[in-house]
Structures are given as C-alpha cells and as structure tokens.
Short mmCIF file of C-alpha atoms in Angstrom, two decimals:
data_model
loop_
_atom_site.label_atom_id
_atom_site.label_comp_id
_atom_site.label_asym_id
_atom_site.label_seq_id
_atom_site.Cartn_x
_atom_site.Cartn_y
_atom_site.Cartn_z
CA SER A 1 -3.60 -2.99 -63.07
CA ASN A 2 -5.46 -3.72 -65.94
CA ALA A 3 -8.24 -4.08 -65.06
CA LEU A 4 -7.95 -0.75 -63.61
CA GLN A 5 -6.62 1.32 -66.39
CA LYS A 6 -9.33 -0.98 -68.76
CA THR A 7 -12.19 1.23 -66.67
CA GLN A 8 -10.71 4.89 -66.95
CA TRP A 9 -13.89 5.09 -67.38
CA ALA A 10 -15.90 5.22 -64.44
CA ARG A 11 -17.09 7.34 -61.84
CA TYR A 12 -16.87 5.09 -59.22
CA THR A 13 -15.17 1.64 -58.78
CA ILE A 14 -16.17 -1.73 -56.57
CA PHE A 15 -13.68 -3.55 -55.07
CA ASP A 16 -14.42 -6.41 -54.21
CA LEU A 17 -12.45 -8.29 -51.22
CA GLN A 18 -14.75 -11.10 -50.06
CA ASP A 19 -14.15 -14.30 -49.35
CA ASN A 20 -10.40 -12.88 -50.30
CA GLY A 21 -8.58 -14.21 -47.48
CA GLY A 22 -4.79 -12.83 -48.64
CA GLY A 23 -1.70 -14.01 -50.18
CA LEU A 24 1.77 -12.49 -50.73
CA LEU A 25 2.87 -9.24 -49.37
CA THR A 26 4.42 -8.07 -51.77
CA GLN A 27 1.00 -8.58 -54.17
CA CYS A 28 -0.57 -6.56 -52.01
CA PHE A 29 1.51 -3.88 -51.42
CA ALA A 30 1.74 -3.47 -55.91
CA ILE A 31 -2.12 -3.30 -55.33
CA ILE A 32 -2.39 -0.57 -53.01
CA GLY A 33 0.87 1.66 -54.95
CA ASP A 34 -2.05 1.68 -57.72
CA LEU A 35 -4.76 3.14 -55.48
CA VAL A 36 -2.45 5.70 -53.52
CA PRO A 37 -0.52 8.62 -53.47
CA THR A 38 3.29 7.87 -53.48
CA GLY A 39 5.04 7.93 -50.22
CA SER A 40 1.94 6.77 -48.49
CA ALA A 41 2.57 5.03 -45.08
CA ILE A 42 0.40 1.16 -46.04
CA ILE A 43 0.97 0.21 -42.79
CA ARG A 44 3.14 -1.07 -39.09
CA PHE A 45 4.49 -4.32 -38.75
CA HIS A 46 6.11 -5.47 -34.96
CA GLU A 47 8.58 -8.19 -35.83
CA ARG A 48 10.97 -10.33 -35.03
CA LYS A 49 14.24 -11.13 -37.02
CA VAL A 50 18.05 -12.92 -36.03
CA ASP A 51 21.46 -11.52 -36.63
CA SER A 52 22.25 -13.11 -39.43
CA ILE A 53 26.32 -13.52 -37.89
CA THR A 54 25.24 -13.60 -34.05
CA LEU A 55 22.38 -15.09 -34.68
CA ALA A 56 20.40 -13.19 -31.52
CA ALA A 57 16.94 -12.47 -31.86
CA PHE A 58 16.00 -9.06 -31.43
CA THR A 59 12.01 -7.10 -31.72
CA HIS A 60 12.13 -4.35 -34.69
CA ASP A 61 9.23 -1.95 -35.94
CA THR A 62 8.68 -1.02 -39.34
CA ILE A 63 6.72 1.17 -41.13
CA TYR A 64 6.17 0.55 -44.43
CA TYR A 65 5.40 2.81 -47.54
CA SER A 66 3.75 3.23 -50.84
CA ASP A 67 6.86 3.21 -54.07
CA GLY A 68 4.29 2.97 -56.93
CA ALA A 69 2.99 5.02 -58.66
CA GLY A 70 -0.33 5.81 -57.69
CA GLN A 71 -2.03 6.40 -61.21
CA PHE A 72 -5.20 5.28 -59.59
CA ARG A 73 -5.20 7.51 -57.43
CA ASN A 74 -7.62 9.93 -57.84
CA ARG A 75 -9.97 6.71 -58.58
CA THR A 76 -13.62 7.02 -55.91
CA LEU A 77 -13.55 3.60 -54.20
CA VAL A 78 -16.41 1.34 -52.45
CA LEU A 79 -14.45 -1.00 -51.00
CA LEU A 80 -16.70 -4.60 -50.18
CA VAL A 81 -15.65 -6.87 -47.62
CA ASP A 82 -17.66 -9.79 -45.23
CA SER A 83 -16.19 -12.35 -42.44
CA ASN A 84 -13.33 -14.08 -44.34
CA THR A 85 -11.66 -10.78 -46.28
CA ALA A 86 -8.17 -11.63 -44.27
CA SER A 87 -5.20 -11.02 -43.51
CA ALA A 88 -3.25 -9.10 -46.75
CA SER A 89 -6.49 -8.22 -47.36
CA GLU A 90 -6.62 -6.42 -44.28
CA VAL A 91 -3.73 -5.06 -45.00
CA THR A 92 -5.17 -2.81 -48.26
CA VAL A 93 -8.65 -2.41 -46.21
CA SER A 94 -6.70 -0.42 -43.71
CA CYS A 95 -4.43 1.48 -45.50
CA LEU A 96 -6.97 2.92 -48.43
CA LYS A 97 -9.21 3.38 -45.19
CA GLN A 98 -6.60 4.98 -43.42
CA VAL A 99 -5.89 7.37 -46.52
CA TYR A 100 -9.01 7.65 -48.21
CA PRO A 101 -10.80 8.30 -44.92
CA ALA A 102 -14.78 8.84 -46.06
CA ILE A 103 -13.50 5.87 -48.20
CA LYS A 104 -17.52 3.74 -48.41
CA ILE A 105 -16.52 -0.04 -47.10
CA ILE A 106 -19.93 -2.34 -47.24
CA GLY A 107 -20.43 -5.74 -45.95
CA THR A 108 -19.83 -7.40 -42.66
CA HIS A 109 -17.34 -7.33 -39.94
CA THR A 110 -13.55 -8.63 -42.07
CA TYR A 111 -12.15 -12.01 -39.85
CA GLY A 112 -9.46 -10.46 -38.03
CA LYS A 113 -5.63 -12.05 -38.65
CA ALA A 114 -3.09 -8.75 -38.23
CA ARG A 115 -0.30 -11.50 -37.98
CA ALA A 116 2.33 -12.63 -40.53
CA GLN A 117 3.65 -15.22 -41.55
CA ILE A 118 7.41 -17.21 -43.25
CA MET A 119 7.79 -20.14 -44.54
CA SER A 120 11.15 -21.60 -43.24
CA GLY A 121 11.79 -25.14 -44.21
CA THR A 122 12.44 -28.20 -41.92
CA PRO A 123 15.21 -30.51 -41.23
CA ASN A 124 12.87 -33.31 -42.72
CA ASN A 125 12.02 -31.71 -46.00
CA GLY A 126 8.79 -30.12 -44.42
CA LEU A 127 7.86 -26.79 -44.43
CA ALA A 128 7.06 -24.62 -41.54
CA LYS A 129 4.90 -21.55 -41.10
CA VAL A 130 6.41 -19.52 -38.01
CA THR A 131 4.67 -16.00 -36.74
CA CYS A 132 6.76 -13.51 -37.46
CA ALA A 133 5.12 -9.90 -36.78
CA LEU A 134 2.18 -8.13 -35.45
CA ILE A 135 0.34 -5.76 -38.24
CA SER A 136 -0.93 -2.79 -36.75
CA PRO A 137 -2.94 0.03 -38.72
CA LEU A 138 -0.68 3.27 -38.27
CA SER A 139 -3.46 5.32 -37.36
CA GLY A 140 -6.45 3.69 -34.68
CA PRO A 141 -6.90 0.53 -32.72
CA SER A 142 -5.55 -3.11 -34.07
CA TYR A 143 -7.98 -5.31 -36.13
CA ASP A 144 -6.37 -7.88 -34.39
CA LEU A 145 -8.52 -10.72 -34.00
CA VAL A 146 -12.07 -8.28 -33.91
CA GLY A 147 -11.73 -7.51 -37.67
CA ILE A 148 -12.44 -3.96 -39.40
CA LYS A 149 -15.93 -2.82 -38.74
CA PRO A 150 -17.72 -1.92 -42.28
CA ASP A 151 -19.15 1.84 -42.45
CA THR A 152 -22.44 -0.06 -43.64
CA THR A 153 -23.34 -3.22 -42.55
CA ILE A 154 -25.24 -5.89 -44.45
CA ALA A 155 -28.21 -7.70 -43.36
CA ALA A 156 -28.23 -11.25 -43.30
CA GLY A 157 -29.31 -11.93 -47.01
CA GLN A 158 -28.64 -8.71 -48.37
CA SER A 159 -26.64 -8.76 -51.67
CA ALA A 160 -22.99 -6.17 -50.39
CA LEU A 161 -22.67 -5.28 -54.34
CA ASP A 162 -26.45 -4.25 -55.10
CA LEU A 163 -26.21 -2.73 -51.62
CA ALA A 164 -22.94 -1.10 -53.30
CA GLU A 165 -25.22 -0.11 -55.94
CA SER A 166 -27.84 1.37 -54.38
CA ILE A 167 -25.52 3.56 -52.95
CA ILE A 168 -23.52 5.03 -55.94
CA ASP A 169 -27.22 5.43 -57.65
CA ASN A 170 -28.45 7.61 -54.73
CA THR A 171 -25.33 9.38 -55.17
CA ALA A 172 -25.10 10.58 -59.08
CA PRO A 173 -26.05 13.52 -59.09
CA ALA A 174 -29.99 13.57 -60.65
CA LYS A 175 -29.09 13.74 -64.88
CA LYS A 176 -27.24 10.67 -63.62
CA ARG A 177 -29.19 8.01 -62.08
CA ALA A 178 -31.62 9.49 -64.48
CA ARG A 179 -29.28 8.04 -67.31
CA ILE A 180 -28.61 4.84 -64.81
CA ALA A 181 -32.42 4.63 -64.98
CA ARG A 182 -32.98 4.20 -69.23
CA PHE A 183 -29.79 2.24 -68.97
CA ASP A 184 -31.14 -0.14 -66.21
CA SER A 185 -32.47 -2.79 -67.88
CA GLY A 186 -29.31 -3.15 -70.37
CA ILE A 187 -27.43 -3.40 -67.35
CA ARG A 188 -29.86 -6.13 -65.59
CA LEU A 189 -29.40 -8.53 -69.50
CA LEU A 190 -25.55 -8.33 -68.99
CA LYS A 191 -25.56 -8.92 -65.50
CA GLN A 192 -27.53 -12.15 -66.50
CA GLN A 193 -25.17 -12.85 -69.05
CA PHE A 194 -21.60 -12.24 -66.25
CA ALA A 195 -23.42 -14.63 -63.86
CA ARG A 196 -23.78 -17.61 -66.76
CA ASN A 197 -19.97 -17.37 -67.57
CA SER A 198 -19.21 -17.25 -63.85
CA LYS A 199 -17.97 -13.73 -63.67
CA GLN A 200 -18.58 -10.64 -62.91
CA SER A 201 -18.90 -6.73 -64.57
CA ALA A 202 -16.78 -4.41 -63.69
CA LEU A 203 -15.13 -5.47 -60.59
CA ILE A 204 -11.31 -5.35 -59.54
CA ASP A 205 -10.91 -8.43 -57.95
CA ASN A 206 -7.49 -10.22 -56.95
CA ARG A 207 -8.04 -13.63 -55.52
CA LYS A 208 -5.53 -16.13 -56.20
CA PRO A 209 -4.50 -19.59 -55.75
CA GLN A 210 -2.57 -19.76 -52.81
CA LYS A 211 1.47 -20.15 -52.66
CA TYR A 212 4.38 -20.29 -50.73
CA TYR A 213 7.36 -19.67 -51.45
CA PRO A 214 10.81 -20.83 -48.48
CA ASN A 215 12.33 -18.18 -47.25
CA LYS A 216 11.98 -16.34 -50.29
CA SER A 217 8.96 -13.10 -49.13
CA PHE A 218 6.26 -12.52 -46.35
CA SER A 219 2.48 -13.94 -46.84
CA SER A 220 0.36 -13.73 -44.26
CA PRO A 221 -2.42 -16.91 -45.53
CA LYS A 222 -5.98 -17.01 -43.06
CA ASP A 223 -5.34 -19.00 -40.84
#
C-alpha cells in the first residue's frame, strides 16, 4: 500500500513478481484487496477439512472474495513473471488477469503451483507440511503443474523490465513519448544509481523471507 500510495503520480505501474515464490495467502489477499474492486472474486479452493467435533474429514469448495477497499483499482498494471513466480504470486496474477482481462503479463511461463499447505506440529515437536487444497481460477483452465502463460514472452537473455518499459513508452501519446525522450538520459542515471544500491525504482515488489506459522494460517510456499 505504501509503495502504491507513493507512486500515485504514475500512469503505469510495473508489478514485478519475478523470482517471487509466494508466501502467506493472507498477505496475498491483502495486496489484491488494494488493486481490485471490493467484492471481486479472487480464487477457488477445493480443500479437505476435518470436523472439529466428529473428526470426520470432508471436502469443501470455497470461493474467496476481496474485502479490501480497492483504493488503487484504477492503476494501469503491467505484470512481470518468470518460471520462479509461484504459489501465492500465481494467485495474484490469476486474479488480476481475471478482473482486468486487458492487463499485460510479460516474461516466461510461471512455475505452476496451485496447491495450498498448512504447517502442522508433530508429536516429536517437528513440523509437517500438509497439502490441504487445490487452487483454481474462477474462469479459464487450471494452471497447476503447467503455469500461467504470459501475454508477451521474452527471449533468452531479454529483460522483462526493459520490454515492459518499451511497451509503455510506445503506448503513450506522442506528446508523452517526446517528454519521455527528453528525460531519458536522466532516467538512465537514476537507474544506474539505484542499481548500485541494489534497489529498483518505481517497482512494487512484495518479496519477503518465507515464514511458517503452525496451525495458524494457510501458506503456499513454492516446493
């Protein structure tokens, strides 16, 4: 939210999910909640549960909807993905493409992990990762084991970010392109400076160390 708030001036937002193996679905849903209208369908879970009284197992389908304010739903997004974009990151890509069919996805096929796990404690104080649900988009085919195909596939050695910037520049009106050209040298200097500091400018990236919470909440780390 802070990154989106600070870049409200931008006409386009590049959402970089390359090398993002996912994380807690609660965090994923919070990010989506900022980007889509309230009440938008996010994803479907086909999951196994256990009745707390009878201890009988049963299968249940759940469709999750966004309860966020959607305060940044008018942003024009471009998504960057690769073969390491997985799990909760794929949920994000799938949902945004479903809500905004015209959104551009650039990169390579994503990992293809549409399964959720919970971490459960064991009698000897260990942790067991248990697959409890299959995940599927509300429309379109499942991406489990096959990944999500980008709209524009990059060639080997090509930068998805450079291609995204090129597409954005060519989409902008002629007057805007001229303005971009005049500031091109300054932008290059800024990029070099940020590169030296191991940072990227005007990108949103939710990469965080993976954390596991036994018996607390769903997580879907990349296998």
